[in-house]
Amino acid sequence: MKNLKTFFVGASLLTAFGVYADGSVKVELPAGNLPSEAIVTYSKISDVLNARRGQEVESWSDTIAIAGPSFSFAIEAPEWAGYEVDFGEGRKAEFFARPGDMLTMSVTEVAPQGFTYRMTGSEMVEQAAALDELLNPILTEYMVLRNTPGADPAQGEVIIDRYNAAAEGYMRSNPGSIAAPYALVNYDGDNYPELFAMLTGNALQSPFYGAAEKKNERVKVAMEKEKLQKELQSGSVDAPDFTLKNLNGEPVSLSSLRGKFVVIDFWGSWCIWCIKGFPALKEAYADGKGGFEVLGVDCQDTEEKWRAAVAKYELPWLNVYNPQDSGILDKYGVSGFPTKVIVNPEGKIVNITVGEDPAFFDTLNRLMGK
């Protein structure tokens, strides 16, 4: 449930969580030092998977008073859902369940610094737990690195490679596991289409199968765009021309900049890494003293947000607005943001860099003969 984003729609929208529905969860706690209550929350997996970026997902919750080392609550969601049981002080248990599941949560340690539990009773909770035991230590290592000031980004790449290798190993060994698509939606390795094609048996009934299928289609499109980008930056291909309007509503064509190096910066006000890259691009632009032009192409924004962002970040170069239906992103094979394209004075594409990469400026200087 690491991707759940929830808000509580009421303190007691469910009744007392008595065991009166088709399924239930029995919670067994160790004797002594028991928590006083537990807040049980669920969100439908379909809502989570279909939510747009930044959109809040509706959740339902209720509070249960804990009077002894054992209590039960009902599986209330009408379909597959992600559940969270919060005992307070950072002690949270998470699992997936569907109507009719009869599950047991065995809590073996309730101390905040050592809270441990195990879910049993369904193929999904048991296989998801095994998968989490495999992947969560790697994920935790990555999050610690991300929160460490001055950490080497290359170390993060190594950890991500380990995570993908572990997930791939699990899926190759368990293609029929109902939890395999759960691993696949978080997998970013190069073999995604191959691994998706291997899914079989109970994996096809997983609540995450549809999401894995949609991602498979996106990955195949991205692979085609990556292939296109390799062809475009061969140095012999003319940069596809386009004409977009600037802040004054005047048309600006890429071809009008022929005769000097041009950096086309595909960005958006919603893109954190695009924003983080502005200071370095500003510095290079100022140091270049007119040796190259930057053409900022705003993408996936409203015109109002584009104008506000250009003003807020004081972008000193040419800025144009790219409507959603322009087709320009397809012509350049853009699949991620930021994407920077270097066009030489003859109008040929000589480099395409996806993501915020400090090495981009070394490449630009080299191509300009500096």
Tab-separated table of C-alpha atoms in Angstrom:
chain	number	residue	atom	x	y	z
A	1	MET	CA	0.000	0.000	0.000
A	2	LYS	CA	2.957	2.319	-0.371
A	3	ASN	CA	1.226	4.276	-3.100
A	4	LEU	CA	-2.006	4.951	-1.209
A	5	LYS	CA	-2.927	8.597	-0.697
A	6	THR	CA	-5.984	8.892	1.525
A	7	PHE	CA	-8.158	11.297	3.435
A	8	PHE	CA	-10.679	10.384	6.102
A	9	VAL	CA	-14.288	11.028	5.187
A	10	GLY	CA	-15.588	10.527	8.720
A	11	ALA	CA	-14.546	9.295	12.110
A	12	SER	CA	-17.122	6.496	12.286
A	13	LEU	CA	-18.597	5.881	8.864
A	14	LEU	CA	-18.427	2.163	9.533
A	15	THR	CA	-20.183	0.851	12.577
A	16	ALA	CA	-18.225	-0.875	15.327
A	17	PHE	CA	-16.351	-3.205	12.957
A	18	GLY	CA	-18.018	-6.246	14.449
A	19	VAL	CA	-17.610	-9.479	12.509
A	20	TYR	CA	-20.863	-9.383	10.583
A	21	ALA	CA	-19.727	-9.208	6.955
A	22	ASP	CA	-18.606	-11.986	4.623
A	23	GLY	CA	-14.982	-11.710	5.684
A	24	SER	CA	-12.989	-10.659	8.715
A	25	VAL	CA	-9.552	-10.115	10.184
A	26	LYS	CA	-8.636	-11.570	13.559
A	27	VAL	CA	-5.880	-9.604	15.280
A	28	GLU	CA	-3.740	-11.407	17.848
A	29	LEU	CA	-1.539	-9.245	20.091
A	30	PRO	CA	1.164	-10.312	22.545
A	31	ALA	CA	0.127	-10.089	26.179
A	32	GLY	CA	1.084	-6.997	28.170
A	33	ASN	CA	1.593	-3.369	27.177
A	34	LEU	CA	-1.304	-3.432	24.738
A	35	PRO	CA	-2.205	-0.368	22.645
A	36	SER	CA	-5.477	1.221	23.736
A	37	GLU	CA	-7.048	1.442	20.291
A	38	ALA	CA	-6.585	0.784	16.597
A	39	ILE	CA	-7.751	2.848	13.619
A	40	VAL	CA	-8.714	0.671	10.662
A	41	THR	CA	-8.752	2.349	7.250
A	42	TYR	CA	-9.387	1.036	3.771
A	43	SER	CA	-9.278	2.399	0.232
A	44	LYS	CA	-10.481	0.514	-2.816
A	45	ILE	CA	-7.533	-0.550	-4.958
A	46	SER	CA	-9.423	0.395	-8.123
A	47	ASP	CA	-9.737	3.974	-6.839
A	48	VAL	CA	-6.027	4.145	-6.036
A	49	LEU	CA	-4.935	2.755	-9.396
A	50	ASN	CA	-7.290	4.986	-11.377
A	51	ALA	CA	-6.508	8.207	-9.501
A	52	ARG	CA	-4.727	10.935	-11.393
A	53	ARG	CA	-1.442	12.343	-10.167
A	54	GLY	CA	-1.960	14.355	-6.968
A	55	GLN	CA	-5.608	13.376	-6.669
A	56	GLU	CA	-6.911	12.418	-3.244
A	57	VAL	CA	-8.414	8.957	-2.903
A	58	GLU	CA	-11.462	8.370	-0.745
A	59	SER	CA	-10.958	6.202	2.326
A	60	TRP	CA	-13.189	4.900	5.098
A	61	SER	CA	-12.080	4.439	8.680
A	62	ASP	CA	-13.221	3.552	12.172
A	63	THR	CA	-11.659	3.341	15.618
A	64	ILE	CA	-11.655	0.141	17.665
A	65	ALA	CA	-11.073	0.079	21.435
A	66	ILE	CA	-8.673	-2.715	22.390
A	67	ALA	CA	-9.731	-4.501	25.588
A	68	GLY	CA	-7.620	-7.636	25.314
A	69	PRO	CA	-4.967	-9.471	23.303
A	70	SER	CA	-7.427	-10.467	20.576
A	71	PHE	CA	-10.070	-8.645	18.541
A	72	SER	CA	-11.657	-8.863	15.098
A	73	PHE	CA	-12.983	-6.512	12.476
A	74	ALA	CA	-14.934	-7.035	9.275
A	75	ILE	CA	-13.698	-6.898	5.696
A	76	GLU	CA	-15.985	-4.024	4.735
A	77	ALA	CA	-14.893	-3.003	1.235
A	78	PRO	CA	-17.144	-4.293	-1.559
A	79	GLU	CA	-14.100	-5.149	-3.709
A	80	TRP	CA	-10.334	-5.539	-3.479
A	81	ALA	CA	-8.975	-2.921	-1.067
A	82	GLY	CA	-5.838	-1.888	0.725
A	83	TYR	CA	-6.225	-1.892	4.495
A	84	GLU	CA	-4.194	-0.154	7.186
A	85	VAL	CA	-4.389	-0.899	10.899
A	86	ASP	CA	-2.807	1.942	12.888
A	87	PHE	CA	-1.993	1.199	16.538
A	88	GLY	CA	-0.428	4.638	17.062
A	89	GLU	CA	3.186	5.725	17.611
A	90	GLY	CA	4.140	4.675	14.108
A	91	ARG	CA	2.890	1.097	14.524
A	92	LYS	CA	1.046	0.319	11.284
A	93	ALA	CA	0.091	-2.919	9.593
A	94	GLU	CA	-0.855	-2.960	5.894
A	95	PHE	CA	-2.405	-5.650	3.691
A	96	PHE	CA	-4.727	-6.296	0.739
A	97	ALA	CA	-8.054	-8.092	1.086
A	98	ARG	CA	-11.277	-8.781	-0.796
A	99	PRO	CA	-14.796	-9.674	0.356
A	100	GLY	CA	-14.937	-13.102	1.938
A	101	ASP	CA	-11.299	-13.252	3.080
A	102	MET	CA	-10.822	-14.743	6.559
A	103	LEU	CA	-7.453	-13.391	7.682
A	104	THR	CA	-5.308	-13.457	10.779
A	105	MET	CA	-2.875	-10.723	11.788
A	106	SER	CA	-0.373	-12.084	14.292
A	107	VAL	CA	1.476	-9.225	15.983
A	108	THR	CA	4.645	-10.496	17.625
A	109	GLU	CA	6.100	-7.199	18.846
A	110	VAL	CA	4.200	-4.003	19.686
A	111	ALA	CA	7.111	-1.714	20.614
A	112	PRO	CA	7.218	1.255	18.179
A	113	GLN	CA	10.864	0.641	17.357
A	114	GLY	CA	10.318	-3.063	16.698
A	115	PHE	CA	6.701	-3.442	15.578
A	116	THR	CA	6.372	-6.754	13.706
A	117	TYR	CA	3.411	-8.726	12.399
A	118	ARG	CA	2.499	-11.437	9.914
A	119	MET	CA	-0.636	-11.831	7.812
A	120	THR	CA	-2.066	-15.264	6.975
A	121	GLY	CA	-5.302	-16.610	5.559
A	122	SER	CA	-5.147	-15.804	1.841
A	123	GLU	CA	-2.767	-16.304	-1.033
A	124	MET	CA	-2.583	-12.547	-1.583
A	125	VAL	CA	-1.545	-11.530	1.932
A	126	GLU	CA	0.933	-14.380	2.298
A	127	GLN	CA	2.609	-13.884	-1.074
A	128	ALA	CA	2.568	-10.096	-0.764
A	129	ALA	CA	4.221	-10.488	2.648
A	130	ALA	CA	6.923	-12.705	1.156
A	131	LEU	CA	7.474	-10.159	-1.598
A	132	ASP	CA	7.687	-7.297	0.915
A	133	GLU	CA	10.258	-9.222	2.952
A	134	LEU	CA	12.346	-9.465	-0.199
A	135	LEU	CA	11.967	-5.900	-1.477
A	136	ASN	CA	11.298	-3.653	1.524
A	137	PRO	CA	14.873	-3.769	2.938
A	138	ILE	CA	16.177	-2.564	-0.422
A	139	LEU	CA	13.499	0.119	-0.608
A	140	THR	CA	14.329	1.274	2.930
A	141	GLU	CA	18.023	1.493	2.012
A	142	TYR	CA	17.149	3.661	-0.974
A	143	MET	CA	14.947	6.009	1.070
A	144	VAL	CA	17.681	6.437	3.681
A	145	LEU	CA	20.138	7.344	0.923
A	146	ARG	CA	17.705	9.845	-0.608
A	147	ASN	CA	17.351	11.596	2.735
A	148	THR	CA	21.113	11.729	3.322
A	149	PRO	CA	22.599	15.157	2.449
A	150	GLY	CA	25.392	14.915	-0.093
A	151	ALA	CA	24.692	11.288	-0.959
A	152	ASP	CA	26.159	10.034	-4.238
A	153	PRO	CA	23.342	9.644	-6.828
A	154	ALA	CA	25.294	6.765	-8.356
A	155	GLN	CA	24.720	4.779	-5.182
A	156	GLY	CA	20.999	5.279	-5.635
A	157	GLU	CA	21.214	3.845	-9.134
A	158	VAL	CA	22.988	0.777	-7.755
A	159	ILE	CA	20.252	0.257	-5.168
A	160	ILE	CA	17.528	0.684	-7.801
A	161	ASP	CA	19.260	-1.928	-9.966
A	162	ARG	CA	19.291	-4.318	-6.997
A	163	TYR	CA	15.592	-3.675	-6.369
A	164	ASN	CA	14.710	-4.367	-10.002
A	165	ALA	CA	16.875	-7.487	-10.059
A	166	ALA	CA	15.182	-8.826	-6.925
A	167	ALA	CA	11.697	-8.079	-8.285
A	168	GLU	CA	12.572	-9.678	-11.618
A	169	GLY	CA	13.917	-12.766	-9.869
A	170	TYR	CA	10.680	-13.098	-7.911
A	171	MET	CA	8.524	-12.783	-11.016
A	172	ARG	CA	10.548	-15.281	-13.025
A	173	SER	CA	10.261	-17.785	-10.167
A	174	ASN	CA	6.582	-17.025	-9.425
A	175	PRO	CA	4.836	-16.052	-12.690
A	176	GLY	CA	1.561	-17.495	-11.427
A	177	SER	CA	1.615	-15.755	-8.057
A	178	ILE	CA	-1.287	-13.443	-7.354
A	179	ALA	CA	1.310	-10.986	-5.993
A	180	ALA	CA	3.458	-11.008	-9.160
A	181	PRO	CA	1.582	-8.097	-10.823
A	182	TYR	CA	1.983	-6.169	-7.534
A	183	ALA	CA	5.739	-6.479	-7.988
A	184	LEU	CA	5.505	-5.694	-11.673
A	185	VAL	CA	3.771	-2.320	-11.277
A	186	ASN	CA	6.784	-1.169	-9.213
A	187	TYR	CA	9.391	-2.697	-11.552
A	188	ASP	CA	11.357	-0.365	-13.843
A	189	GLY	CA	13.797	-2.738	-15.488
A	190	ASP	CA	14.352	-3.277	-19.206
A	191	ASN	CA	12.516	-6.604	-19.386
A	192	TYR	CA	9.036	-5.394	-18.494
A	193	PRO	CA	7.191	-6.640	-21.629
A	194	GLU	CA	8.855	-10.044	-21.350
A	195	LEU	CA	7.948	-10.392	-17.668
A	196	PHE	CA	4.374	-9.242	-18.248
A	197	ALA	CA	3.954	-11.867	-20.973
A	198	MET	CA	5.028	-14.550	-18.460
A	199	LEU	CA	2.145	-13.865	-16.053
A	200	THR	CA	-0.189	-16.804	-15.770
A	201	GLY	CA	-2.608	-18.616	-13.477
A	202	ASN	CA	-3.639	-16.710	-10.366
A	203	ALA	CA	-1.575	-13.700	-11.457
A	204	LEU	CA	-4.286	-12.979	-14.003
A	205	GLN	CA	-6.812	-12.624	-11.160
A	206	SER	CA	-4.673	-10.194	-9.157
A	207	PRO	CA	-6.201	-6.788	-8.364
A	208	PHE	CA	-3.007	-5.323	-9.818
A	209	TYR	CA	-3.135	-7.190	-13.135
A	210	GLY	CA	-5.010	-4.377	-14.900
A	211	ALA	CA	-2.474	-1.802	-13.702
A	212	ALA	CA	0.401	-4.017	-14.833
A	213	GLU	CA	-1.283	-4.393	-18.225
A	214	LYS	CA	-1.680	-0.628	-18.631
A	215	LYS	CA	1.939	-0.074	-17.626
A	216	ASN	CA	3.005	-2.667	-20.170
A	217	GLU	CA	1.369	-0.608	-22.908
A	218	ARG	CA	3.075	2.559	-21.628
A	219	VAL	CA	6.443	0.802	-21.492
A	220	LYS	CA	6.110	-0.402	-25.075
A	221	VAL	CA	5.290	3.141	-26.209
A	222	ALA	CA	8.267	4.470	-24.227
A	223	MET	CA	10.544	1.877	-25.847
A	224	GLU	CA	9.401	3.007	-29.284
A	225	LYS	CA	10.096	6.627	-28.308
A	226	GLU	CA	13.553	5.673	-27.023
A	227	LYS	CA	14.253	3.984	-30.346
A	228	LEU	CA	13.093	7.124	-32.173
A	229	GLN	CA	15.335	9.338	-30.027
A	230	LYS	CA	18.372	7.218	-30.875
A	231	GLU	CA	17.603	7.689	-34.549
A	232	LEU	CA	16.975	11.422	-34.148
A	233	GLN	CA	20.280	12.209	-32.440
A	234	SER	CA	22.459	10.515	-35.020
A	235	GLY	CA	23.627	13.951	-36.186
A	236	SER	CA	22.153	13.543	-39.662
A	237	VAL	CA	18.462	14.157	-38.899
A	238	ASP	CA	16.854	17.574	-39.188
A	239	ALA	CA	15.129	18.652	-35.997
A	240	PRO	CA	11.365	18.517	-36.664
A	241	ASP	CA	10.261	22.100	-37.111
A	242	PHE	CA	7.411	23.548	-35.094
A	243	THR	CA	5.809	26.894	-34.444
A	244	LEU	CA	4.377	27.851	-31.050
A	245	LYS	CA	3.297	31.114	-29.470
A	246	ASN	CA	5.459	33.051	-27.020
A	247	LEU	CA	4.366	35.069	-23.985
A	248	ASN	CA	3.215	37.898	-26.259
A	249	GLY	CA	1.111	35.572	-28.385
A	250	GLU	CA	3.580	35.828	-31.273
A	251	PRO	CA	4.539	32.715	-33.294
A	252	VAL	CA	8.078	31.415	-32.815
A	253	SER	CA	9.471	28.735	-35.139
A	254	LEU	CA	12.418	26.525	-34.342
A	255	SER	CA	13.686	27.077	-37.880
A	256	SER	CA	13.908	30.827	-37.182
A	257	LEU	CA	16.804	30.059	-34.814
A	258	ARG	CA	18.874	28.325	-37.505
A	259	GLY	CA	22.528	29.411	-37.443
A	260	LYS	CA	23.244	28.915	-33.754
A	261	PHE	CA	23.100	26.098	-31.254
A	262	VAL	CA	19.669	25.696	-29.684
A	263	VAL	CA	18.710	23.857	-26.509
A	264	ILE	CA	15.048	22.861	-26.623
A	265	ASP	CA	13.936	22.377	-23.024
A	266	PHE	CA	10.712	20.356	-22.755
A	267	TRP	CA	9.417	21.092	-19.258
A	268	GLY	CA	6.312	21.697	-17.137
A	269	SER	CA	5.481	23.682	-14.014
A	270	TRP	CA	4.365	20.417	-12.361
A	271	CYS	CA	7.773	18.757	-12.943
A	272	ILE	CA	9.984	18.976	-9.825
A	273	TRP	CA	13.173	18.002	-11.643
A	274	CYS	CA	12.479	20.534	-14.397
A	275	ILE	CA	12.348	23.266	-11.753
A	276	LYS	CA	15.458	21.969	-9.987
A	277	GLY	CA	17.367	22.187	-13.261
A	278	PHE	CA	16.615	25.857	-13.936
A	279	PRO	CA	19.488	27.360	-11.887
A	280	ALA	CA	22.145	25.338	-13.735
A	281	LEU	CA	20.551	26.106	-17.097
A	282	LYS	CA	20.387	29.811	-16.212
A	283	GLU	CA	24.051	29.793	-15.266
A	284	ALA	CA	25.070	28.079	-18.497
A	285	TYR	CA	22.881	30.438	-20.523
A	286	ALA	CA	24.492	33.491	-18.899
A	287	ASP	CA	28.003	32.100	-19.306
A	288	GLY	CA	27.322	31.283	-22.949
A	289	LYS	CA	26.970	34.979	-23.754
A	290	GLY	CA	24.693	34.327	-26.711
A	291	GLY	CA	26.612	31.308	-27.955
A	292	PHE	CA	23.444	29.242	-27.820
A	293	GLU	CA	19.738	29.873	-27.482
A	294	VAL	CA	17.340	28.137	-25.130
A	295	LEU	CA	13.804	27.486	-26.327
A	296	GLY	CA	11.661	26.519	-23.344
A	297	VAL	CA	8.669	24.438	-24.448
A	298	ASP	CA	6.089	24.159	-21.683
A	299	CYS	CA	4.140	20.882	-21.709
A	300	GLN	CA	1.034	19.467	-20.011
A	301	ASP	CA	0.151	22.778	-18.358
A	302	THR	CA	-2.638	25.286	-18.637
A	303	GLU	CA	-1.548	28.511	-20.265
A	304	GLU	CA	-2.105	30.324	-16.969
A	305	LYS	CA	0.207	27.961	-15.057
A	306	TRP	CA	2.835	28.293	-17.783
A	307	ARG	CA	2.815	32.084	-17.604
A	308	ALA	CA	2.932	32.030	-13.808
A	309	ALA	CA	5.884	29.615	-13.762
A	310	VAL	CA	7.910	31.620	-16.297
A	311	ALA	CA	7.420	34.694	-14.112
A	312	LYS	CA	8.058	32.903	-10.826
A	313	TYR	CA	11.321	31.294	-11.928
A	314	GLU	CA	12.383	34.303	-14.031
A	315	LEU	CA	13.251	32.287	-17.115
A	316	PRO	CA	15.345	34.594	-19.328
A	317	TRP	CA	15.203	32.668	-22.610
A	318	LEU	CA	12.590	32.194	-25.316
A	319	ASN	CA	9.482	30.590	-23.832
A	320	VAL	CA	6.618	29.073	-25.816
A	321	TYR	CA	3.447	27.219	-24.859
A	322	ASN	CA	2.799	23.736	-26.236
A	323	PRO	CA	-0.897	22.767	-26.505
A	324	GLN	CA	-1.775	19.160	-25.674
A	325	ASP	CA	-2.760	18.348	-29.270
A	326	SER	CA	0.308	19.759	-31.035
A	327	GLY	CA	1.953	16.361	-31.640
A	328	ILE	CA	5.403	17.823	-30.995
A	329	LEU	CA	6.238	15.438	-28.140
A	330	ASP	CA	5.624	12.460	-30.426
A	331	LYS	CA	7.870	13.916	-33.130
A	332	TYR	CA	10.727	14.165	-30.625
A	333	GLY	CA	9.964	10.903	-28.834
A	334	VAL	CA	9.562	12.674	-25.508
A	335	SER	CA	8.572	10.197	-22.784
A	336	GLY	CA	9.934	11.918	-19.668
A	337	PHE	CA	10.567	15.363	-18.273
A	338	PRO	CA	12.699	17.314	-18.454
A	339	THR	CA	13.950	16.391	-21.916
A	340	LYS	CA	16.630	18.622	-23.416
A	341	VAL	CA	17.425	18.506	-27.130
A	342	ILE	CA	20.569	20.074	-28.609
A	343	VAL	CA	20.192	21.287	-32.191
A	344	ASN	CA	23.338	22.406	-34.025
A	345	PRO	CA	23.555	25.517	-36.246
A	346	GLU	CA	22.702	23.402	-39.301
A	347	GLY	CA	19.428	22.363	-37.681
A	348	LYS	CA	20.496	18.772	-36.929
A	349	ILE	CA	19.754	17.060	-33.609
A	350	VAL	CA	23.052	16.111	-31.975
A	351	ASN	CA	21.953	15.127	-28.464
A	352	ILE	CA	18.831	14.269	-26.466
A	353	THR	CA	19.088	14.076	-22.671
A	354	VAL	CA	16.169	12.788	-20.617
A	355	GLY	CA	16.050	13.766	-16.956
A	356	GLU	CA	18.081	16.249	-14.958
A	357	ASP	CA	21.692	15.262	-15.690
A	358	PRO	CA	24.633	17.543	-14.760
A	359	ALA	CA	26.642	15.901	-17.547
A	360	PHE	CA	24.359	17.576	-20.078
A	361	PHE	CA	26.345	20.807	-19.874
A	362	ASP	CA	29.624	18.975	-20.512
A	363	THR	CA	28.016	17.499	-23.616
A	364	LEU	CA	26.788	20.914	-24.720
A	365	ASN	CA	30.231	22.496	-24.272
A	366	ARG	CA	31.889	19.644	-26.151
A	367	LEU	CA	29.502	19.908	-29.079
A	368	MET	CA	30.064	23.670	-29.184
A	369	GLY	CA	33.828	23.139	-29.254
A	370	LYS	CA	34.523	24.558	-25.795
